mmCIF file of C-alpha atoms in Angstrom:
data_model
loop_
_atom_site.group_PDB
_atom_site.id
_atom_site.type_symbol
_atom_site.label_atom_id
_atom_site.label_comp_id
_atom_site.label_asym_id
_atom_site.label_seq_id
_atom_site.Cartn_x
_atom_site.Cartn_y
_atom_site.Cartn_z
ATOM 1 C CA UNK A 785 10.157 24.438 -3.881
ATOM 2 C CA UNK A 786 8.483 21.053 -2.961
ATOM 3 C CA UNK A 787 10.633 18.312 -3.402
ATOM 4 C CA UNK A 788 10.362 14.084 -3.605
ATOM 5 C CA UNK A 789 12.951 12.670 -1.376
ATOM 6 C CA UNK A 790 12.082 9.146 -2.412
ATOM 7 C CA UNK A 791 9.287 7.161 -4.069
ATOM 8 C CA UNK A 792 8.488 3.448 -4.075
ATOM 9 C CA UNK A 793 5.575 1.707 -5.828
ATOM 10 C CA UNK A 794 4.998 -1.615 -4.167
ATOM 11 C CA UNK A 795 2.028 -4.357 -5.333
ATOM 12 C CA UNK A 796 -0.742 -2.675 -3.846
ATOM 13 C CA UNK A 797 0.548 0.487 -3.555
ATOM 14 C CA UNK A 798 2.861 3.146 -3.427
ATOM 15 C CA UNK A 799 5.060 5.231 -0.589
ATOM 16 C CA UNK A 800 6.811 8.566 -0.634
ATOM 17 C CA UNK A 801 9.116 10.697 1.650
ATOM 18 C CA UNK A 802 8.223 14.421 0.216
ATOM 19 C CA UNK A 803 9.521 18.099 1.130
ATOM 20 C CA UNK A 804 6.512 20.352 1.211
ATOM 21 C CA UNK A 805 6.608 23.964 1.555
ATOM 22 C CA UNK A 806 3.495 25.370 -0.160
ATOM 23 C CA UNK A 807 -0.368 24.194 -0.513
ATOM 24 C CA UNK A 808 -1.764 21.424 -2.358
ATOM 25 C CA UNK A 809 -4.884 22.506 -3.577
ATOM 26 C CA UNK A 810 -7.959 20.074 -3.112
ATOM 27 C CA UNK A 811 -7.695 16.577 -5.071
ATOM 28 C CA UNK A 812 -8.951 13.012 -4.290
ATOM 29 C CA UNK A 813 -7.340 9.586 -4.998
ATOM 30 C CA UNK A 814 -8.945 6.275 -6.284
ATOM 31 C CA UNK A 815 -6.338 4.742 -3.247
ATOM 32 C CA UNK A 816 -6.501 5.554 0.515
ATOM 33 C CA UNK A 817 -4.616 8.017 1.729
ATOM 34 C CA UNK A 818 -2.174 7.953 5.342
ATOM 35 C CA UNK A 819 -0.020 11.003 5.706
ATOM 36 C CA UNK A 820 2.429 10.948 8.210
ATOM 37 C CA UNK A 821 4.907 14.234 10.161
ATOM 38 C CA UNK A 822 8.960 13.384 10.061
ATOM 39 C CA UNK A 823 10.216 16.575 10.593
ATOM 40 C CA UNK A 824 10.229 20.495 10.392
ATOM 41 C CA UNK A 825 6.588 22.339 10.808
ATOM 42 C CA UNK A 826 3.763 20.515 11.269
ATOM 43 C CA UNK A 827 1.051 20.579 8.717
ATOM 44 C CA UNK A 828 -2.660 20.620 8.442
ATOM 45 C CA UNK A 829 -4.969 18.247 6.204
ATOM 46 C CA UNK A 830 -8.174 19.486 5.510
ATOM 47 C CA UNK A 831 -10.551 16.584 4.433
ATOM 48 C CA UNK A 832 -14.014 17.040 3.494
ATOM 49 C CA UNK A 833 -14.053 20.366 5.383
ATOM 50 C CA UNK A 834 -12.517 19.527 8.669
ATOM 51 C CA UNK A 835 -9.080 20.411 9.368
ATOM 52 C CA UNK A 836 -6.895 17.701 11.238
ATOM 53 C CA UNK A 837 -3.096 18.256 12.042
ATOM 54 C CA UNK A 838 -0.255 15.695 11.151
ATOM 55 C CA UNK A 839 2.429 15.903 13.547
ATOM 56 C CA UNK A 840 4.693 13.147 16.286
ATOM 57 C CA UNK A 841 1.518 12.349 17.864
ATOM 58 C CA UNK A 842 -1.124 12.531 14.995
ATOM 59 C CA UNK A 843 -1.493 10.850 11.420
ATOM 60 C CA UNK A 844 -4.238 11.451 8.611
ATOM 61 C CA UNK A 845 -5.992 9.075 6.831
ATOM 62 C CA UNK A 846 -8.149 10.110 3.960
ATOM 63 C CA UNK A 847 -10.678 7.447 2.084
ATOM 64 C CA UNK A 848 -10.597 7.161 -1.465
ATOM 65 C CA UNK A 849 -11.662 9.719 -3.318
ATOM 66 C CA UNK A 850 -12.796 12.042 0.160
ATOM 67 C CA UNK A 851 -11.732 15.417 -1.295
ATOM 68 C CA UNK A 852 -8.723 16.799 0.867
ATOM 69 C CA UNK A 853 -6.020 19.775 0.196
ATOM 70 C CA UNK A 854 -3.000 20.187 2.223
ATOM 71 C CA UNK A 855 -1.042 23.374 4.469
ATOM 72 C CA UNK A 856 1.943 23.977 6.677
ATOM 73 C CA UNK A 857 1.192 24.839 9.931
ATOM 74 C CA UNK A 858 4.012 27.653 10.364
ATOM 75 C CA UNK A 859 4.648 31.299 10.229
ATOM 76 C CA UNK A 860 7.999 31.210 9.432
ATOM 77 C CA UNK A 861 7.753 29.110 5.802
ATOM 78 C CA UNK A 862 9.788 26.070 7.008
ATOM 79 C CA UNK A 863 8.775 22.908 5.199
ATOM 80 C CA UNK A 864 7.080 19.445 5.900
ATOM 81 C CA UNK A 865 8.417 16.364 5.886
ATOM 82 C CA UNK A 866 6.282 13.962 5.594
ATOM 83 C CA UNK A 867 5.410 9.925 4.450
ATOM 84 C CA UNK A 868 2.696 9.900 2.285
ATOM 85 C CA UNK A 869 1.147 6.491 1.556
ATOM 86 C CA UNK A 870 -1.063 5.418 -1.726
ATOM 87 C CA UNK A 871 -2.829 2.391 -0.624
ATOM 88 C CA UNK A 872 -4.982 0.707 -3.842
ATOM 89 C CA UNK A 873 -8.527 -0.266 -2.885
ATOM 90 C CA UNK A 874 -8.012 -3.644 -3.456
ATOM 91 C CA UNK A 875 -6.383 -3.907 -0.474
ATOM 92 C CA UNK A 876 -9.535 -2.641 1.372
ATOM 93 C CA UNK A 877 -11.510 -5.183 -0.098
ATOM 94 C CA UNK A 878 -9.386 -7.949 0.478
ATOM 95 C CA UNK A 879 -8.611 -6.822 4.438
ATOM 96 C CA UNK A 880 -11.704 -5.870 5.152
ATOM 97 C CA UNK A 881 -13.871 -9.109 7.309
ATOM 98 C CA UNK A 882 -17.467 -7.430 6.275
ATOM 99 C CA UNK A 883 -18.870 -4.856 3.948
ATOM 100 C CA UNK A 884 -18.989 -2.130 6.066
ATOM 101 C CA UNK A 885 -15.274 -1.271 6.047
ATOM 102 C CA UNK A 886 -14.083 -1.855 2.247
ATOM 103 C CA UNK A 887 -12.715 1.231 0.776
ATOM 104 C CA UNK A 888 -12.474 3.564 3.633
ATOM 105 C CA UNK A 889 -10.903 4.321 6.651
ATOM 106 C CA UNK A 890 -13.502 4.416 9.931
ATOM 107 C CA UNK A 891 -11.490 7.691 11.050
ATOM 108 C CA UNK A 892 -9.356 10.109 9.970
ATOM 109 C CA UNK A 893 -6.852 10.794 12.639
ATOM 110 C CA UNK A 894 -4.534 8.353 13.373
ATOM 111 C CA UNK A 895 -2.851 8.553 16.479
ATOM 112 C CA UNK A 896 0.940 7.683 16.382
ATOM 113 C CA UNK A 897 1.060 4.639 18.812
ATOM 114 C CA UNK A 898 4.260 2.996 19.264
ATOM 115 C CA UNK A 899 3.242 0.548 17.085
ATOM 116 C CA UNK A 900 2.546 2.697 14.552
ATOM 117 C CA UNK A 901 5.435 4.432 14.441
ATOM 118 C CA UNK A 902 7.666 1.280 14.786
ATOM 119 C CA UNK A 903 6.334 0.573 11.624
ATOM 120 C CA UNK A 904 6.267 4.252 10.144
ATOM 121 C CA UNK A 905 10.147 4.351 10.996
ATOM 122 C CA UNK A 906 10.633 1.101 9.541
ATOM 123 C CA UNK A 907 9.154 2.176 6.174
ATOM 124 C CA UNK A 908 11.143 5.264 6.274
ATOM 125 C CA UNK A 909 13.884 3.580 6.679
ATOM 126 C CA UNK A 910 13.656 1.164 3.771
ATOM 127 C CA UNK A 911 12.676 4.193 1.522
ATOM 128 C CA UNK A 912 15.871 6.104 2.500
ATOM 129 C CA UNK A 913 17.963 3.032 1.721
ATOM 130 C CA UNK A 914 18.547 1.153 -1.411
ATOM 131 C CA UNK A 915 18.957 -2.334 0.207
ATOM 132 C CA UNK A 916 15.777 -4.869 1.609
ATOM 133 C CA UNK A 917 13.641 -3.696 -1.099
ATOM 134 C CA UNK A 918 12.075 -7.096 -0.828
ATOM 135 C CA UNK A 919 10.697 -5.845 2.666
ATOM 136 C CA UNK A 920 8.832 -3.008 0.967
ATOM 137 C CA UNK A 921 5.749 -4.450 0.574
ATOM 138 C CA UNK A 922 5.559 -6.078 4.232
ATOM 139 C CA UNK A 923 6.321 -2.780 5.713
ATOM 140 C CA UNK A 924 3.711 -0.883 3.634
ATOM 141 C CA UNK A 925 1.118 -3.614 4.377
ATOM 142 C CA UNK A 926 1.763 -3.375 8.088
ATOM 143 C CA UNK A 927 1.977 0.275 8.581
ATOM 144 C CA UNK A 928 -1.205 0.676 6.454
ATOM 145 C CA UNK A 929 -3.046 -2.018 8.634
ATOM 146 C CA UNK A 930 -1.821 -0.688 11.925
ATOM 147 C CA UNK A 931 -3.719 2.707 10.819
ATOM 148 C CA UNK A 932 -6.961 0.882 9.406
ATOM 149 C CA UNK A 933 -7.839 -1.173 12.129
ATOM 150 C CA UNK A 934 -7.290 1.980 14.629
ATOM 151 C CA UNK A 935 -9.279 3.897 12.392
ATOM 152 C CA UNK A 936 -12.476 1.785 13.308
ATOM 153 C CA UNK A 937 -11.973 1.298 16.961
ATOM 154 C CA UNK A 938 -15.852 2.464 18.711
ATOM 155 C CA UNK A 939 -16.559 3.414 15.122
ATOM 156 C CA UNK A 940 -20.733 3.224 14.265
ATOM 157 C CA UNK A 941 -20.506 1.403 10.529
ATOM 158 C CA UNK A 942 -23.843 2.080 9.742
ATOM 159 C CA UNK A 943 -24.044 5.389 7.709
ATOM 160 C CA UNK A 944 -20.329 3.736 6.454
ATOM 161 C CA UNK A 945 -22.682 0.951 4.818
ATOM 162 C CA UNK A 946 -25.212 3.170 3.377
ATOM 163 C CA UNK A 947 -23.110 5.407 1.364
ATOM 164 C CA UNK A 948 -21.271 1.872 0.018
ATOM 165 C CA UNK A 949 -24.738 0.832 -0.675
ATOM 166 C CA UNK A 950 -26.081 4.384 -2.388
ATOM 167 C CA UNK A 951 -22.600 4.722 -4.517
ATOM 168 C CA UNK A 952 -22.269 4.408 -8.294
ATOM 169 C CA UNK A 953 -26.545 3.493 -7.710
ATOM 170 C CA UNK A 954 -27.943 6.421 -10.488
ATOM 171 C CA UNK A 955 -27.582 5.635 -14.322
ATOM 172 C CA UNK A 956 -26.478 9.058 -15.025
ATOM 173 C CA UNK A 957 -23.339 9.026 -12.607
ATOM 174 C CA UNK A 958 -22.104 6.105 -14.012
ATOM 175 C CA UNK A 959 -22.367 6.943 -17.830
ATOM 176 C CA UNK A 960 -20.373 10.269 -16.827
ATOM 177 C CA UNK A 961 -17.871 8.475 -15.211
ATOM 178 C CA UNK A 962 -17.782 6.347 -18.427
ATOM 179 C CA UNK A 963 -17.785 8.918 -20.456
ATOM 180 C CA UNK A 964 -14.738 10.928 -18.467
ATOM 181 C CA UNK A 965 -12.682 7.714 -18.496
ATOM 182 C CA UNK A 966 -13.264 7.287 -22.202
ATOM 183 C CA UNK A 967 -12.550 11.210 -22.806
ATOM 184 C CA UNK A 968 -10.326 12.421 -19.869
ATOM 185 C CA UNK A 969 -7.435 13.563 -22.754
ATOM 186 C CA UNK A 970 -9.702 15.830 -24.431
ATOM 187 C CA UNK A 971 -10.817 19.624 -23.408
ATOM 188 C CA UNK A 972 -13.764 18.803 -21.524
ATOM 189 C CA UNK A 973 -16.671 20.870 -21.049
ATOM 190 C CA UNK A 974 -19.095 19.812 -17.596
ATOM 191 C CA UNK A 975 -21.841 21.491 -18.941
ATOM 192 C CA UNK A 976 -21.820 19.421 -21.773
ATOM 193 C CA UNK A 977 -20.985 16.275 -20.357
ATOM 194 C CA UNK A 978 -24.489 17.071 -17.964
ATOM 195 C CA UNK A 979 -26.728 17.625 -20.913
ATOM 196 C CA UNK A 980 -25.082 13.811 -22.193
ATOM 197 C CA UNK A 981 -26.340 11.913 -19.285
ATOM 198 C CA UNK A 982 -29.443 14.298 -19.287
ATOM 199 C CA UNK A 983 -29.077 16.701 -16.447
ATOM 200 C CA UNK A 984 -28.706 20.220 -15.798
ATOM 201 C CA UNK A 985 -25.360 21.276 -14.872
ATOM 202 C CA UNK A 986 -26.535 22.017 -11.278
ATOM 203 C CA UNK A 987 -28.637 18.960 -10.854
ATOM 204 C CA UNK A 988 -25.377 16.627 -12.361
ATOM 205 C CA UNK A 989 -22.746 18.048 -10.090
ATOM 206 C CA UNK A 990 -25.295 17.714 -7.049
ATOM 207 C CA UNK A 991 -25.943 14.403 -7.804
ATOM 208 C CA UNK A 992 -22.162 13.686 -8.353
ATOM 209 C CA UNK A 993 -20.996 15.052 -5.280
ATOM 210 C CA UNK A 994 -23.254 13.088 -3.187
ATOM 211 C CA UNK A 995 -22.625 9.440 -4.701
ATOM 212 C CA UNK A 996 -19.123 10.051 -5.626
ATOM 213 C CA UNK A 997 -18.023 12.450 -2.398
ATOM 214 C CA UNK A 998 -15.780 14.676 -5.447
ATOM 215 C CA UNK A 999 -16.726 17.134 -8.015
ATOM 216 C CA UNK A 1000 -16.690 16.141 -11.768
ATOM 217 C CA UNK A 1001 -13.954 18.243 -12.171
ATOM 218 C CA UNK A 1002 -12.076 16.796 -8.858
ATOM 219 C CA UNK A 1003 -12.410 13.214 -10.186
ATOM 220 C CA UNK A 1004 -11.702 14.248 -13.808
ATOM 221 C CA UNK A 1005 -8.056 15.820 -12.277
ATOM 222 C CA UNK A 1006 -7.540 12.404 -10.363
ATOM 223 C CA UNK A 1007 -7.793 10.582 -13.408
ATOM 224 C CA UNK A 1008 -5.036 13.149 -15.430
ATOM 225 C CA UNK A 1009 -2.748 12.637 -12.575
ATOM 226 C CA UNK A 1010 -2.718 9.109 -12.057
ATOM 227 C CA UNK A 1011 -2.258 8.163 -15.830
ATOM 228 C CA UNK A 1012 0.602 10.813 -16.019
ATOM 229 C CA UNK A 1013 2.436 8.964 -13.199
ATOM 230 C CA UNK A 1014 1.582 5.366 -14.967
ATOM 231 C CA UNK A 1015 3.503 7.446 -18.292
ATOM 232 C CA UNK A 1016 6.240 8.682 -16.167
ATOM 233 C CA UNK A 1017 6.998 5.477 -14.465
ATOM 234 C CA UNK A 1018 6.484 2.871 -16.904
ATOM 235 C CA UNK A 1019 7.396 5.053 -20.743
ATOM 236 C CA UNK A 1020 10.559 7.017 -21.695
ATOM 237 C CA UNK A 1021 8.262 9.933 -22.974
ATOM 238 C CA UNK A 1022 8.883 13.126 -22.209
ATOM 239 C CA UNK A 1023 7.640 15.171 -19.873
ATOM 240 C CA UNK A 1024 6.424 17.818 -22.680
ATOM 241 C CA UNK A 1025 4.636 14.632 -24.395
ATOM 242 C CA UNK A 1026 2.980 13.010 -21.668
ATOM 243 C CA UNK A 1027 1.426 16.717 -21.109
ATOM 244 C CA UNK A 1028 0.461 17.018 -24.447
ATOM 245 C CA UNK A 1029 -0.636 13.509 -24.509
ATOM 246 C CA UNK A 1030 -3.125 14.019 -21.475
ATOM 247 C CA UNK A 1031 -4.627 17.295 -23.207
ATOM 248 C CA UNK A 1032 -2.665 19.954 -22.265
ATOM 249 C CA UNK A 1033 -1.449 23.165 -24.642
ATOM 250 C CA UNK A 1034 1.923 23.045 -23.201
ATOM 251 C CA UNK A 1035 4.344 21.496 -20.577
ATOM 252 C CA UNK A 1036 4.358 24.953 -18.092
ATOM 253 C CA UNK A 1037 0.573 24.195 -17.619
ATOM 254 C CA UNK A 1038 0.963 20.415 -17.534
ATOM 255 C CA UNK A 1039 4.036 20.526 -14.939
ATOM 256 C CA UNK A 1040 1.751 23.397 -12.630
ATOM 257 C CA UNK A 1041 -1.536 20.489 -13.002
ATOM 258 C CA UNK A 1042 0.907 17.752 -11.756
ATOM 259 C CA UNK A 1043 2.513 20.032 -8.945
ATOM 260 C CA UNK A 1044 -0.498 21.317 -7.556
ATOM 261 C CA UNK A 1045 -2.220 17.683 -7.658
ATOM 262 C CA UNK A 1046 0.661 15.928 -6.441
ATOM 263 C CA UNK A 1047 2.592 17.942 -4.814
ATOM 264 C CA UNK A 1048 6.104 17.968 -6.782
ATOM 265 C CA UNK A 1049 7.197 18.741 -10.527
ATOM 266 C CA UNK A 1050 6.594 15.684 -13.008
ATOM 267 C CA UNK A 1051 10.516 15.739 -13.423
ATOM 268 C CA UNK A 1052 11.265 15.044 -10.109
ATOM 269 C CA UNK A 1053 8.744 12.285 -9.404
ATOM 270 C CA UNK A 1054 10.211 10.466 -12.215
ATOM 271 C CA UNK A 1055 13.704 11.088 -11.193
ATOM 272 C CA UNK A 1056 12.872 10.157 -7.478
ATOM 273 C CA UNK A 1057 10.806 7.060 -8.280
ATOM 274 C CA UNK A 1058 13.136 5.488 -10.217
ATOM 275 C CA UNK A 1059 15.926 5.685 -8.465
ATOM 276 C CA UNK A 1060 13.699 3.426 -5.847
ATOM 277 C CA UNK A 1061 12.197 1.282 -8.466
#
């Protein structure tokens, strides 16, 4: 079973050492995304359709939101260890020197420099040990800008700008998006949230997919699992009553959502995280 070694949230993001040893189905994130190999089999990241493999020489980095699921590259079942960061979009914005790099990465592979992984092993290390948590946020800043500014070495930034400039553009998109913030707890029903903003069901997830780079139904999971971490790091509810809180009919179905999304039971990121919080 896939387990959380450690988890750290930080002031513009958050870091985790995890255990994987089966899929994670496709998802997106509002942060960016940099998943690194530690040990056992090497895994493959499949993001936006292309596969890319995360090993001692390669890195991922995923945009926010760019729809991405995740495999172990092995025949024999052995898990992946790996350092997955969570990097809030602010941090784009406020890194970024012009428009055409906020919120995304220019690449995603990452190649594990020996900078990089200087870094990488520092941020390890501070995870795997309860002292220096002041140096948390350094470490996640410079591992996270190591990978960024790699990520746009030779890149064109062009057809980067125009899908900055063409997102969140048509009425209808953002009303749904409204609408599925407002809503997200509720049994939700696409078809009817397309007739809302005016569209057919085909025409509204066509139109979503191309200014959002996500499904509805992707982006309406993202927003389930990142309020059910804000409940399990920040209320004493239980896990049964943040599941029923978020809409579902019972914690079995709630704890497979969060698993298959995240990648480990609800229990165990909330045991995990705050023993590093």
């Amino acid at each position: 079973m896939s387990t959380a070694v450690s988890v750290r949230h930080g002031a513009f993001g958050r870091a985790a050492i995890y255990e994987l040893n089966k899929p994670i189905i496709p998802h997106g994130h509002r942060e960016g995304h940099l998943i690194f190999y530690l040990d056992g089999a090497p895994a493959v990241v499949n993001v936006s359709g292309v596969d890319y493999i995360t090993d001692r020489e390669n890195a991922v980095a995923i945009s926010p939101w760019e729809p991405h699921s995740f495999d172990i590259h092995s025949s024999t079942h052995e898990a992946c260890l790996c350092l997955v960061l969570y990097i809030k979009p602010i941090w784009f914005l406020e890194s970024s020197q012009t428009a055409e790099f906020t919120l995304n990465f220019g690449r995603s592979r990452i190649r594990v420099t020996e900078q990089v992984q200087q870094w990488m092993h520092r941020l390890t290390s501070q995870l795997l040990e309860e002292e220096n948590e002041s140096l948390f946020n350094g470490y996640l800043f410079e591992t996270t800008a190591q990978c960024y500014q790699q990520s746009w070495k030779g890149q064109l930034n062009n057809s980067i700008l125009d899908n900055l400039r063409s997102r969140f553009s048509d009425y209808r998109v953002r009303r749904s998006l409204q609408l599925m913030q407002d809503n997200f707890r509720d049994a939700f029903e696409m078809e009817s949230l397309a007739r809302e903003v005016g569209l057919s069901r085909p025409h509204f997830f066509k139109l979503f997919k191309k200014q959002m780079g996500v499904t509805p139904n992707l982006y309406l999971n993202t927003l389930r699992s990142e309020k059910a971490i804000e409940y399990l790091m920040t209320t004493e509810k239980t896990v049964s009553d943040i599941g029923f809180d978020l809409g579902f009919s019972s914690q079995a179905s709630f704890t497979r959502f969060f698993a298959s999304n995240v990648g480990i039971p609800p229990s165990d990121y909330r045991r995990v995280a705050n023993i590093g919080a």
